[in-house]
mmCIF file of C-alpha atoms in Angstrom:
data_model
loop_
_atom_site.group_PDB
_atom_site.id
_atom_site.type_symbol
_atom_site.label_atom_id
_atom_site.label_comp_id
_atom_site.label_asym_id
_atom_site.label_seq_id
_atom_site.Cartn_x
_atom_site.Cartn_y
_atom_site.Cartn_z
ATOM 1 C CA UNK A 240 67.187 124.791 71.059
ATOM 2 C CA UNK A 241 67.555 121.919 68.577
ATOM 3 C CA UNK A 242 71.071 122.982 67.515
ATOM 4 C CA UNK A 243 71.274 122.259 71.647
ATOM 5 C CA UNK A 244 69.737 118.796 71.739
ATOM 6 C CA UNK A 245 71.576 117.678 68.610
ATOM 7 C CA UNK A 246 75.208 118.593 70.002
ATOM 8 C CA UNK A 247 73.949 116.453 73.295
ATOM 9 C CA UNK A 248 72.631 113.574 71.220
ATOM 10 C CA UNK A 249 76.535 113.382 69.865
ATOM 11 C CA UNK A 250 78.155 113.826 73.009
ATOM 12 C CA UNK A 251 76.217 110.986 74.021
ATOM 13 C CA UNK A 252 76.882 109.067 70.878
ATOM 14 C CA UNK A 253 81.036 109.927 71.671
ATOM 15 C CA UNK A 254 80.546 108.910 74.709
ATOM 16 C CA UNK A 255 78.920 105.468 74.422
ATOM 17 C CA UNK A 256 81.448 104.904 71.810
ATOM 18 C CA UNK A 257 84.308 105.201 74.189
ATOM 19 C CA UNK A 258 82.570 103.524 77.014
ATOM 20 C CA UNK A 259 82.044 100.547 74.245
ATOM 21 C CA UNK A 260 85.863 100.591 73.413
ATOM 22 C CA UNK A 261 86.990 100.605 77.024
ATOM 23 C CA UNK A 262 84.782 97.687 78.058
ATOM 24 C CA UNK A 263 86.563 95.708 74.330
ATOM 25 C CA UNK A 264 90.171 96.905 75.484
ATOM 26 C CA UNK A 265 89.486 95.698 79.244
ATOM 27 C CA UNK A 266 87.833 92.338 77.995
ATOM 28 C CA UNK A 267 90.879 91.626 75.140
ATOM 29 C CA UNK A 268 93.774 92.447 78.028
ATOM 30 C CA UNK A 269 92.006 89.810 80.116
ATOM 31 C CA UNK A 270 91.844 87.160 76.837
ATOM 32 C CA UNK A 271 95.671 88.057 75.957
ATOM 33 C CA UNK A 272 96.845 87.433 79.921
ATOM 34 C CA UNK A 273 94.866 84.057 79.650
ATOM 35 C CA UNK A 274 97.096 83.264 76.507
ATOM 36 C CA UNK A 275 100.169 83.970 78.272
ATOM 37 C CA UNK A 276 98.667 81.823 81.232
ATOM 38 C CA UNK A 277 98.040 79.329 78.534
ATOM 39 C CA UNK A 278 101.771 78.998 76.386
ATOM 40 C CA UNK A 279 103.600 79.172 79.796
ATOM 41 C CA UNK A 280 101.289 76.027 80.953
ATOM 42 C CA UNK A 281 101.541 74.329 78.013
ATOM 43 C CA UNK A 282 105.699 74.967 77.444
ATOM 44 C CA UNK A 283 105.754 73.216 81.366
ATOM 45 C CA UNK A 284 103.643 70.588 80.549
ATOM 46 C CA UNK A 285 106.037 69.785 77.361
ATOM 47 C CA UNK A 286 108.933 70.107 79.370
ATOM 48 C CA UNK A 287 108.005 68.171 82.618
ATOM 49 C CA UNK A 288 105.969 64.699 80.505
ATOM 50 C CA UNK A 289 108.864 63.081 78.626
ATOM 51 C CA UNK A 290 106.752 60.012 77.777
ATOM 52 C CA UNK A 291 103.097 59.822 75.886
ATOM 53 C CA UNK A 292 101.229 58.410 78.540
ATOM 54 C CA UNK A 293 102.182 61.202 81.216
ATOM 55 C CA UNK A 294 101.860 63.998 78.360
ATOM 56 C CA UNK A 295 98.659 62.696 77.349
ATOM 57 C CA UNK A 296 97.274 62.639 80.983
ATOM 58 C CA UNK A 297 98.612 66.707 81.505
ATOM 59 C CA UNK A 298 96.876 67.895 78.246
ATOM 60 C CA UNK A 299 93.635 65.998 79.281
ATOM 61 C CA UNK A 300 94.031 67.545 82.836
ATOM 62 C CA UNK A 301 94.970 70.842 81.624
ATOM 63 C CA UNK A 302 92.046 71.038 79.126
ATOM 64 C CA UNK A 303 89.711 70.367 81.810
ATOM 65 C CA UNK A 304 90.971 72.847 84.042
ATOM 66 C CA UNK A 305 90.462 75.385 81.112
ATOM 67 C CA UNK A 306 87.045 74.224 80.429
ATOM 68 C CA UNK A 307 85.982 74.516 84.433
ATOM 69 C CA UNK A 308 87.747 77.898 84.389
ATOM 70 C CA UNK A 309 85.723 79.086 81.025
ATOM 71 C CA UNK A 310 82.180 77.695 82.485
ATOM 72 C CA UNK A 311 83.073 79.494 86.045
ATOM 73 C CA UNK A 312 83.513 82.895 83.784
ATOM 74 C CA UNK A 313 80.477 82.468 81.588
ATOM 75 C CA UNK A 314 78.198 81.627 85.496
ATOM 76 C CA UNK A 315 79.651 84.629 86.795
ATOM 77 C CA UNK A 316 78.575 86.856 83.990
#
């Protein structure tokens, strides 16, 4: 009967380990289509603001759409 509980207690313990990798791989796809998000944004706003002042004004707009968009995630979890 114990040999029974211990070979349960690791089949749990194998399972919560791959639960606990899927939820890592699910949350690092999310992060790495963000940083796609992010370069293709960022290579726009290089080529579209040919002079400081307008570049300036695009990174300061862009970083506080990505700071909204970051406290909206961490209020919805």
């Amino acid at each position: 009967m114990d040999n029974i509980n211990q070979e349960a207690q690791e089949m749990v313990n194998k399972l919560t380990i791959i639960r606990d990798e899927f939820i890592k791989n699910k949350e690092e796809l999310s992060v790495s289509v963000r940083k796609d998000i992010i370069c293709a944004n960022l290579k726009d706003l290089l080529k579209n603001n040919r002079d400081y002042d307008s570049l300036k004004l695009g990174l300061d707009n862009f970083i506080t759409e990505l700071l909204n968009f970051k406290k909206e995630k961490d209020k919805d979890e």
